[in-house]
Amino acid sequence: MQLSEILTISCTSCDVKVTSKKRILERICQLAANQVGDIEQDELLESLLNREKMGSTGIGNGIAIPHGRLPNTSKAVAVLITTEQAIDFDAIDNRNVDIFIALFVPENSCKEHLKTLQSIAQLFSDKKVIKQVRRCHDNQALYNLIQQASHTIDAI
């Protein structure tokens, strides 16, 4: 599954003002909870925190892909947030992070989860896409950029 298929405009947010790893994860869960509906924000946060305990999802170059599994759902949800200032996220390259692509997937969708993570990593390995994401200061423009970039990657 591609990011463009599970990301909505309501889960896309630019220039968020946060100062810590905990606060960005809470903001991600706040947006996702509105999309998921029947799963509480605290349960979403617990899912992300459990994954972060295994090792940071900060993949380097100012990017993190926090992800968690959701029980009792068949719907995957993505959240894309850029922050006003980069924050410490314990990334593998020790750089602060300002682009967060969070992913919540059904508990029983392991293979699909890995494919989605792979497509996100591929999309955000493109330096041009990363620069364009960082230049966006409008939620709709950021959402449109990801939709367009995802379709370009699919065509390759």
Backbone as ProteinMPNN parsed JSONL, in Angstrom:
{"seq_chain_A": "MQLSEILTISCTSCDVKVTSKKRILERICQLAANQVGDIEQDELLESLLNREKMGSTGIGNGIAIPHGRLPNTSKAVAVLITTEQAIDFDAIDNRNVDIFIALFVPENSCKEHLKTLQSIAQLFSDKKVIKQVRRCHDNQALYNLIQQASHTIDAI", "coords_chain_A": {"N_chain_A": [[0.842, -1.182, 0.0], [0.498, 2.225, -0.785], [1.64, 5.405, 0.494], [0.08, 7.531, -0.41], [-2.418, 6.373, -0.638], [-3.409, 6.043, 1.921], [-3.094, 8.335, 3.354], [-4.71, 11.24, 4.495], [-6.053, 14.553, 4.014], [-6.817, 15.587, 6.463], [-5.055, 14.385, 8.165], [-2.656, 15.545, 7.712], [-0.205, 17.858, 8.42], [1.44, 20.948, 8.704], [4.38, 22.686, 9.868], [4.188, 22.345, 12.69], [4.22, 23.238, 16.1], [6.185, 21.891, 18.308], [8.193, 20.555, 20.974], [9.375, 18.242, 21.846], [9.992, 14.676, 21.741], [7.94, 13.149, 22.897], [5.76, 14.939, 22.736], [5.412, 15.28, 19.943], [4.677, 12.711, 19.227], [2.288, 12.512, 20.637], [0.783, 14.446, 19.272], [0.661, 13.315, 16.711], [-0.902, 11.072, 17.318], [-3.25, 12.284, 18.119], [-4.228, 13.369, 15.696], [-4.505, 10.974, 14.236], [-6.389, 9.559, 15.779], [-8.751, 10.893, 15.273], [-9.215, 10.037, 12.717], [-9.295, 7.233, 12.839], [-11.315, 6.586, 14.678], [-12.704, 4.423, 16.364], [-10.69, 3.779, 18.145], [-8.902, 4.767, 20.932], [-6.983, 7.748, 21.583], [-4.949, 7.416, 23.505], [-4.418, 4.696, 23.316], [-3.371, 4.53, 20.763], [-1.061, 6.046, 21.144], [0.294, 4.447, 23.003], [0.869, 2.273, 21.369], [2.72, 3.413, 19.554], [4.746, 4.216, 21.361], [5.543, 1.746, 22.419], [6.744, 0.628, 20.158], [8.844, 2.457, 19.774], [10.386, 1.91, 22.015], [11.716, -0.349, 21.256], [13.593, 0.622, 19.577], [14.65, 3.613, 18.006], [12.591, 5.154, 15.539], [13.577, 7.04, 13.964], [14.946, 7.61, 10.974], [17.032, 8.952, 9.86], [18.54, 11.837, 8.204], [16.804, 13.828, 9.109], [14.296, 12.693, 9.249], [11.577, 10.726, 10.437], [9.835, 7.655, 10.933], [7.544, 6.82, 12.688], [5.686, 4.027, 13.851], [2.911, 1.816, 14.406], [0.862, -0.947, 15.532], [-2.587, -1.769, 15.167], [-5.24, -3.099, 17.041], [-8.234, -4.927, 16.26], [-9.122, -3.665, 13.864], [-9.394, -2.964, 10.358], [-8.341, -1.072, 8.872], [-5.757, 0.926, 7.613], [-3.848, 3.759, 8.647], [-2.287, 6.849, 7.951], [-0.158, 9.505, 9.05], [1.121, 12.66, 8.421], [3.456, 14.939, 9.404], [5.124, 18.012, 9.58], [7.551, 19.799, 11.416], [7.922, 22.989, 13.009], [10.399, 23.577, 14.148], [13.214, 21.426, 14.137], [13.361, 18.459, 16.113], [14.816, 16.578, 18.853], [14.967, 13.187, 18.329], [16.187, 10.848, 18.771], [17.373, 9.774, 16.47], [18.952, 7.567, 14.047], [21.18, 8.751, 12.895], [21.791, 10.692, 14.667], [20.802, 13.223, 14.159], [18.5, 15.944, 14.507], [14.919, 15.792, 14.025], [12.51, 16.751, 11.599], [10.538, 15.953, 9.891], [7.85, 13.848, 9.977], [6.458, 10.788, 9.355], [3.937, 8.986, 10.149], [2.6, 5.748, 10.783], [-0.115, 3.645, 11.141], [-1.189, 0.396, 11.376], [-3.344, -2.448, 10.736], [-3.3, -5.068, 13.134], [-2.968, -7.662, 12.121], [-1.744, -7.443, 9.646], [0.952, -7.856, 8.672], [2.676, -8.312, 6.401], [1.698, -6.445, 4.53], [2.13, -4.133, 6.028], [4.948, -4.002, 6.102], [5.481, -3.622, 3.369], [4.29, -1.125, 2.981], [5.815, 0.495, 4.692], [8.239, 0.23, 3.326], [7.616, 1.509, 0.885], [7.206, 4.111, 1.792], [9.737, 4.726, 2.807], [11.17, 4.601, 0.409], [9.991, 6.721, -1.052], [10.759, 8.895, 0.561], [13.456, 8.797, 0.301], [14.203, 10.235, -1.77], [15.868, 13.076, -2.441], [14.928, 15.424, -3.611], [12.162, 15.337, -3.138], [12.193, 15.477, -0.347], [13.271, 18.076, 0.054], [11.209, 19.591, -1.118], [9.079, 18.952, 0.597], [9.971, 20.131, 2.955], [9.784, 22.781, 2.227], [7.099, 23.304, 2.145], [4.429, 25.063, 3.589], [1.833, 24.887, 4.058], [-0.953, 22.951, 4.716], [-2.604, 21.726, 2.726], [-1.041, 22.031, 0.408], [1.148, 20.431, 1.096], [-0.062, 17.929, 1.349], [-0.979, 17.589, -1.325], [1.495, 17.526, -2.637], [2.6, 15.103, -1.671], [0.741, 13.283, -2.685], [1.167, 13.608, -5.451], [3.947, 13.034, -5.667], [4.006, 10.383, -4.765], [2.606, 9.066, -6.777], [4.348, 9.478, -8.881], [6.577, 7.995, -8.063], [5.375, 5.468, -8.1], [5.132, 5.112, -10.826], [7.638, 4.595, -11.701]], "CA_chain_A": [[0.0, 0.0, 0.0], [1.256, 3.467, -0.905], [1.289, 6.486, 1.411], [-0.991, 8.328, -1.012], [-3.693, 5.671, -0.481], [-3.883, 6.037, 3.313], [-2.943, 9.673, 3.937], [-5.799, 12.169, 4.209], [-5.721, 15.948, 4.304], [-7.009, 15.829, 7.902], [-3.895, 13.815, 8.869], [-1.478, 16.221, 7.169], [-0.057, 19.099, 9.182], [2.726, 21.636, 8.507], [4.927, 23.671, 10.807], [3.656, 22.12, 14.033], [5.102, 23.731, 17.167], [6.415, 20.929, 19.385], [9.586, 20.646, 21.42], [9.883, 16.972, 22.362], [9.564, 13.436, 21.107], [6.63, 12.785, 23.452], [4.724, 15.855, 22.226], [5.125, 15.005, 18.532], [3.935, 11.446, 19.186], [0.922, 12.826, 21.073], [0.116, 15.177, 18.175], [0.396, 12.301, 15.685], [-2.02, 10.237, 17.781], [-4.439, 13.128, 18.114], [-4.732, 13.389, 14.319], [-4.897, 9.617, 13.843], [-7.589, 9.162, 16.517], [-9.887, 11.456, 14.554], [-9.378, 9.262, 11.493], [-9.596, 5.842, 13.161], [-12.656, 6.59, 15.257], [-13.033, 3.535, 17.485], [-9.514, 3.517, 18.966], [-8.577, 5.966, 21.704], [-5.683, 8.391, 21.379], [-3.979, 6.804, 24.422], [-4.07, 3.378, 22.786], [-2.481, 4.801, 19.637], [0.219, 6.49, 21.702], [0.937, 3.274, 23.588], [1.386, 1.492, 20.243], [3.944, 4.07, 19.069], [5.779, 4.176, 22.413], [6.059, 0.374, 22.475], [7.658, 0.448, 19.031], [10.028, 3.282, 20.016], [11.203, 1.233, 23.032], [12.529, -1.338, 20.543], [14.608, 1.371, 18.847], [14.071, 4.803, 17.393], [12.149, 5.084, 14.143], [14.248, 8.134, 13.252], [15.734, 6.894, 9.963], [18.126, 9.798, 9.402], [18.245, 12.975, 7.323], [15.712, 14.636, 9.633], [13.037, 11.991, 8.974], [11.204, 9.602, 11.302], [8.64, 6.92, 10.513], [6.957, 6.079, 13.818], [4.606, 3.156, 13.403], [2.347, 0.919, 15.398], [-0.193, -1.865, 15.084], [-3.886, -1.514, 15.77], [-6.117, -4.267, 17.156], [-9.668, -4.797, 15.931], [-9.407, -2.768, 12.748], [-8.879, -3.42, 9.075], [-7.996, 0.155, 8.171], [-4.464, 1.547, 7.882], [-3.908, 5.218, 8.719], [-0.998, 7.531, 7.938], [-0.136, 10.896, 9.491], [2.331, 13.358, 7.975], [3.632, 16.206, 10.116], [6.426, 18.678, 9.6], [7.614, 20.661, 12.593], [8.511, 24.31, 12.825], [11.803, 23.368, 14.499], [13.574, 20.01, 14.262], [13.449, 18.044, 17.516], [15.598, 15.383, 19.15], [14.117, 12.006, 18.212], [17.084, 9.692, 18.88], [17.534, 9.202, 15.124], [20.165, 6.757, 13.886], [22.316, 9.604, 12.544], [21.868, 11.689, 15.745], [20.285, 14.522, 13.73], [17.127, 16.233, 14.904], [13.933, 15.387, 13.021], [11.447, 17.723, 11.319], [9.532, 15.313, 9.033], [7.333, 12.651, 10.627], [5.454, 10.047, 8.598], [3.503, 7.934, 11.072], [1.795, 4.712, 10.153], [-0.841, 2.714, 12.011], [-1.703, -0.674, 10.523], [-4.03, -3.532, 11.453], [-2.421, -6.013, 13.815], [-2.758, -8.883, 11.335], [-1.314, -7.096, 8.288], [2.408, -7.73, 8.749], [3.28, -8.204, 5.07], [1.271, -5.155, 3.982], [2.813, -3.136, 6.846], [6.331, -3.904, 5.63], [5.456, -3.024, 2.024], [3.967, 0.293, 3.13], [7.028, 1.129, 5.231], [9.218, 0.253, 2.242], [7.242, 2.541, -0.087], [7.45, 5.405, 2.441], [11.19, 4.92, 2.815], [11.573, 4.875, -0.971], [9.536, 8.074, -1.375], [11.533, 9.878, 1.308], [14.882, 8.707, -0.017], [14.377, 11.196, -2.864], [16.257, 14.371, -1.869], [14.056, 16.447, -4.175], [10.9, 15.266, -2.391], [12.473, 15.976, 1.01], [13.381, 19.54, -0.034], [9.875, 20.141, -1.376], [8.302, 18.796, 1.829], [10.427, 21.153, 3.911], [9.371, 24.11, 1.753], [5.647, 23.452, 2.297], [3.957, 25.716, 4.815], [0.379, 24.823, 3.941], [-1.349, 21.538, 4.792], [-3.111, 21.252, 1.434], [0.098, 21.936, -0.511], [1.928, 19.267, 1.505], [-0.857, 16.759, 0.965], [-0.924, 17.485, -2.783], [2.859, 17.13, -2.991], [2.76, 13.67, -1.393], [-0.074, 12.558, -3.659], [1.855, 13.67, -6.737], [5.236, 12.323, -5.573], [3.723, 8.946, -4.644], [2.23, 8.557, -8.104], [5.573, 9.506, -9.693], [7.369, 6.825, -7.619], [4.668, 4.285, -8.597], [5.323, 4.998, -12.275], [9.029, 4.201, -11.999]], "C_chain_A": [[0.888, 1.246, 0.0], [0.76, 4.495, 0.111], [0.103, 7.279, 0.878], [-2.368, 7.688, -0.832], [-4.26, 5.775, 0.931], [-3.727, 7.384, 4.011], [-4.136, 10.535, 3.526], [-5.335, 13.587, 4.535], [-5.867, 16.226, 5.804], [-5.877, 15.248, 8.752], [-2.583, 14.379, 8.335], [-1.363, 17.578, 7.851], [1.361, 19.655, 9.051], [3.084, 22.519, 9.689], [4.345, 23.568, 12.218], [4.699, 22.573, 15.064], [5.139, 22.702, 18.292], [7.891, 20.979, 19.754], [10.154, 19.324, 21.926], [9.314, 15.795, 21.584], [8.168, 13.041, 21.595], [5.521, 13.654, 22.869], [4.401, 15.589, 20.756], [4.34, 13.694, 18.414], [2.484, 11.661, 19.638], [0.141, 13.524, 19.965], [-0.25, 14.221, 17.04], [-0.848, 11.496, 16.069], [-3.327, 11.011, 17.825], [-5.064, 13.158, 16.718], [-5.25, 12.016, 13.898], [-6.188, 9.179, 14.52], [-8.841, 9.701, 15.837], [-10.214, 10.647, 13.308], [-9.853, 7.835, 11.78], [-10.988, 5.706, 13.768], [-12.837, 5.731, 16.484], [-11.837, 3.162, 18.365], [-9.101, 4.835, 19.629], [-7.161, 6.458, 21.419], [-4.61, 7.755, 22.264], [-3.511, 5.441, 23.929], [-3.118, 3.522, 21.588], [-1.091, 5.189, 20.137], [0.983, 5.314, 22.292], [1.567, 2.401, 22.498], [2.698, 2.09, 19.717], [5.073, 3.985, 20.097], [6.38, 2.777, 22.541], [7.047, 0.12, 21.343], [8.939, 1.234, 19.249], [10.95, 2.67, 21.069], [12.131, 0.202, 22.392], [13.688, -0.674, 19.807], [13.938, 2.526, 18.138], [13.686, 4.545, 15.942], [12.652, 6.303, 13.368], [15.237, 7.52, 12.271], [16.913, 7.703, 9.427], [17.66, 10.891, 8.467], [17.05, 13.807, 7.785], [14.341, 14.016, 9.459], [12.829, 10.868, 9.994], [9.925, 8.974, 10.763], [8.11, 6.121, 11.708], [5.799, 5.226, 13.323], [4.171, 2.215, 14.512], [1.247, 0.076, 14.788], [-1.466, -1.605, 15.864], [-4.704, -2.797, 15.852], [-7.521, -3.925, 16.667], [-9.976, -3.757, 14.859], [-8.831, -3.361, 11.47], [-8.349, -2.243, 8.264], [-6.613, 0.667, 8.591], [-4.621, 3.07, 7.834], [-2.49, 5.77, 8.716], [-1.194, 8.967, 8.417], [1.185, 11.484, 9.025], [2.381, 14.715, 8.658], [5.04, 16.719, 9.857], [6.397, 19.627, 10.796], [8.308, 21.973, 12.256], [10.021, 24.266, 13.089], [12.057, 21.866, 14.605], [13.762, 19.67, 15.745], [14.287, 16.772, 17.659], [14.649, 14.186, 19.155], [14.947, 10.725, 18.303], [17.299, 8.99, 17.54], [18.876, 8.484, 15.001], [21.391, 7.587, 13.517], [22.524, 10.741, 13.551], [21.436, 13.091, 15.329], [18.867, 14.701, 14.26], [16.194, 15.98, 13.724], [12.868, 16.474, 12.857], [10.372, 17.182, 10.369], [9.149, 13.982, 9.677], [6.238, 12.035, 9.767], [5.064, 8.864, 9.482], [2.55, 6.981, 10.365], [1.178, 3.82, 11.227], [-1.477, 1.672, 11.101], [-2.424, -1.726, 11.364], [-3.025, -4.556, 11.971], [-2.046, -7.211, 12.952], [-2.263, -8.617, 9.916], [0.198, -6.896, 8.206], [3.053, -7.506, 7.38], [2.954, -6.848, 4.431], [1.967, -3.999, 4.709], [4.242, -2.926, 6.337], [6.408, -3.27, 4.243], [5.184, -1.523, 2.093], [5.167, 1.053, 3.68], [8.101, 1.264, 4.145], [8.887, 1.354, 1.236], [7.454, 3.939, 0.489], [8.94, 5.713, 2.438], [11.706, 5.253, 1.418], [11.211, 6.306, -1.364], [10.421, 9.12, -0.706], [13.045, 9.673, 1.196], [15.226, 9.668, -1.16], [14.644, 12.586, -2.281], [15.389, 15.521, -2.376], [12.727, 16.505, -3.42], [11.102, 15.847, -0.989], [12.562, 17.507, 1.011], [12.013, 20.182, -0.236], [8.986, 20.054, -0.137], [8.681, 19.889, 2.822], [10.038, 22.565, 3.493], [7.875, 24.355, 1.921], [5.307, 24.084, 3.638], [2.438, 25.761, 4.844], [-0.004, 23.342, 3.878], [-1.798, 20.972, 3.45], [-1.98, 21.078, 0.433], [0.954, 20.71, -0.189], [1.219, 17.977, 1.103], [-0.781, 16.532, -0.548], [0.442, 17.017, -3.261], [3.051, 15.626, -2.805], [1.944, 12.839, -2.374], [0.652, 12.483, -5.004], [3.154, 12.86, -6.713], [5.029, 10.817, -5.48], [3.378, 8.344, -6.003], [3.433, 8.537, -9.036], [6.449, 8.294, -9.358], [6.72, 5.547, -8.158], [4.957, 4.035, -10.077], [6.724, 4.518, -12.645], [9.182, 2.693, -12.038]], "O_chain_A": [[1.898, 1.304, 0.7], [-0.396, 4.458, 0.532], [-0.784, 7.657, 1.644], [-3.381, 8.387, -0.871], [-5.465, 5.613, 1.124], [-4.182, 7.551, 5.143], [-4.524, 10.558, 2.358], [-4.348, 13.785, 5.244], [-5.11, 17.024, 6.355], [-5.755, 15.583, 9.93], [-1.527, 13.765, 8.488], [-2.315, 18.358, 7.857], [2.346, 18.945, 9.254], [2.219, 23.024, 10.405], [4.049, 24.58, 12.854], [5.895, 22.321, 14.913], [4.236, 22.649, 19.126], [8.732, 21.391, 18.954], [11.294, 19.281, 22.387], [8.311, 15.903, 20.88], [7.317, 12.645, 20.799], [4.449, 13.146, 22.543], [3.238, 15.665, 20.361], [3.437, 13.586, 17.585], [1.564, 11.06, 19.085], [-1.033, 13.224, 19.746], [-1.341, 14.307, 16.477], [-1.733, 11.271, 15.244], [-4.395, 10.444, 17.591], [-6.275, 12.994, 16.569], [-6.308, 11.909, 13.277], [-7.005, 8.496, 13.902], [-9.878, 9.037, 15.827], [-11.372, 10.583, 12.894], [-10.698, 7.294, 11.067], [-11.746, 4.807, 13.404], [-13.103, 6.263, 17.562], [-11.966, 2.31, 19.244], [-8.97, 5.868, 18.973], [-6.271, 5.685, 21.064], [-3.477, 7.573, 21.819], [-2.348, 5.076, 24.104], [-2.184, 2.737, 21.425], [-0.077, 4.721, 19.618], [2.193, 5.2, 22.098], [2.658, 1.859, 22.678], [3.662, 1.367, 19.467], [6.22, 3.714, 19.743], [7.585, 2.634, 22.748], [8.073, -0.529, 21.547], [10.022, 0.736, 18.942], [12.162, 2.884, 21.027], [13.204, -0.087, 22.921], [14.659, -1.342, 19.451], [12.785, 2.423, 17.718], [14.366, 3.816, 15.219], [12.206, 6.564, 12.251], [16.257, 6.969, 12.685], [17.704, 7.197, 8.631], [16.525, 10.876, 7.992], [16.362, 14.419, 6.968], [13.33, 14.716, 9.513], [13.765, 10.16, 10.363], [9.056, 9.653, 10.218], [8.215, 4.895, 11.735], [5.022, 5.658, 12.472], [4.934, 1.869, 15.413], [0.767, 0.342, 13.686], [-1.439, -1.27, 17.049], [-4.849, -3.507, 14.857], [-7.926, -2.762, 16.668], [-10.98, -3.05, 14.944], [-7.896, -4.161, 11.507], [-7.957, -2.402, 7.108], [-6.337, 0.821, 9.781], [-5.431, 3.595, 7.07], [-1.603, 5.239, 9.383], [-2.251, 9.566, 8.217], [2.242, 10.881, 9.211], [1.474, 15.534, 8.513], [6.014, 15.968, 9.908], [5.355, 20.184, 11.14], [9.148, 22.055, 11.36], [10.811, 24.846, 12.345], [11.212, 21.123, 15.105], [14.256, 20.485, 16.524], [14.441, 16.0, 16.713], [13.658, 14.168, 19.884], [14.47, 9.645, 17.953], [17.395, 7.765, 17.482], [19.812, 8.758, 15.751], [22.519, 7.179, 13.792], [23.33, 11.642, 13.32], [21.674, 14.051, 16.062], [18.13, 13.731, 14.439], [16.626, 15.956, 12.572], [12.388, 17.044, 13.837], [9.402, 17.88, 10.075], [9.991, 13.111, 9.895], [5.222, 12.67, 9.484], [5.78, 7.866, 9.55], [1.798, 7.37, 9.471], [1.874, 3.311, 12.107], [-2.211, 2.01, 10.172], [-2.149, -1.877, 12.554], [-2.029, -4.859, 11.315], [-0.928, -7.717, 13.043], [-2.359, -9.5, 9.063], [0.661, -5.865, 7.718], [3.883, -6.611, 7.222], [3.828, -6.192, 3.866], [2.348, -3.008, 4.086], [4.683, -1.789, 6.167], [7.303, -2.47, 3.975], [5.779, -0.745, 1.348], [5.498, 2.133, 3.19], [8.783, 2.285, 4.058], [9.787, 2.061, 0.782], [7.839, 4.855, -0.238], [9.354, 6.825, 2.108], [12.587, 6.1, 1.268], [12.03, 7.02, -1.942], [10.791, 10.115, -1.329], [13.818, 10.305, 1.916], [16.398, 9.881, -1.472], [13.751, 13.2, -1.697], [15.144, 16.483, -1.648], [12.23, 17.586, -3.104], [10.273, 16.62, -0.508], [11.985, 18.159, 1.883], [11.693, 21.19, 0.394], [8.226, 20.98, 0.147], [7.815, 20.497, 3.45], [9.971, 23.457, 4.339], [7.428, 25.499, 1.847], [5.83, 23.691, 4.68], [1.837, 26.565, 5.558], [0.551, 22.58, 3.087], [-1.413, 19.863, 3.082], [-1.952, 20.097, -0.31], [1.431, 20.03, -1.097], [1.84, 17.052, 0.579], [-0.545, 15.411, -0.997], [0.539, 16.206, -4.182], [3.6, 14.954, -3.677], [2.409, 11.801, -2.844], [0.734, 11.417, -5.615], [3.425, 12.09, -7.635], [5.801, 10.052, -6.059], [3.813, 7.24, -6.33], [3.527, 7.662, -9.897], [6.994, 7.648, -10.253], [7.417, 4.644, -8.621], [5.018, 2.889, -10.522], [6.962, 4.087, -13.774], [10.281, 2.19, -12.275]]}, "name": "protein", "num_of_chains": 1, "seq": "MQLSEILTISCTSCDVKVTSKKRILERICQLAANQVGDIEQDELLESLLNREKMGSTGIGNGIAIPHGRLPNTSKAVAVLITTEQAIDFDAIDNRNVDIFIALFVPENSCKEHLKTLQSIAQLFSDKKVIKQVRRCHDNQALYNLIQQASHTIDAI"}
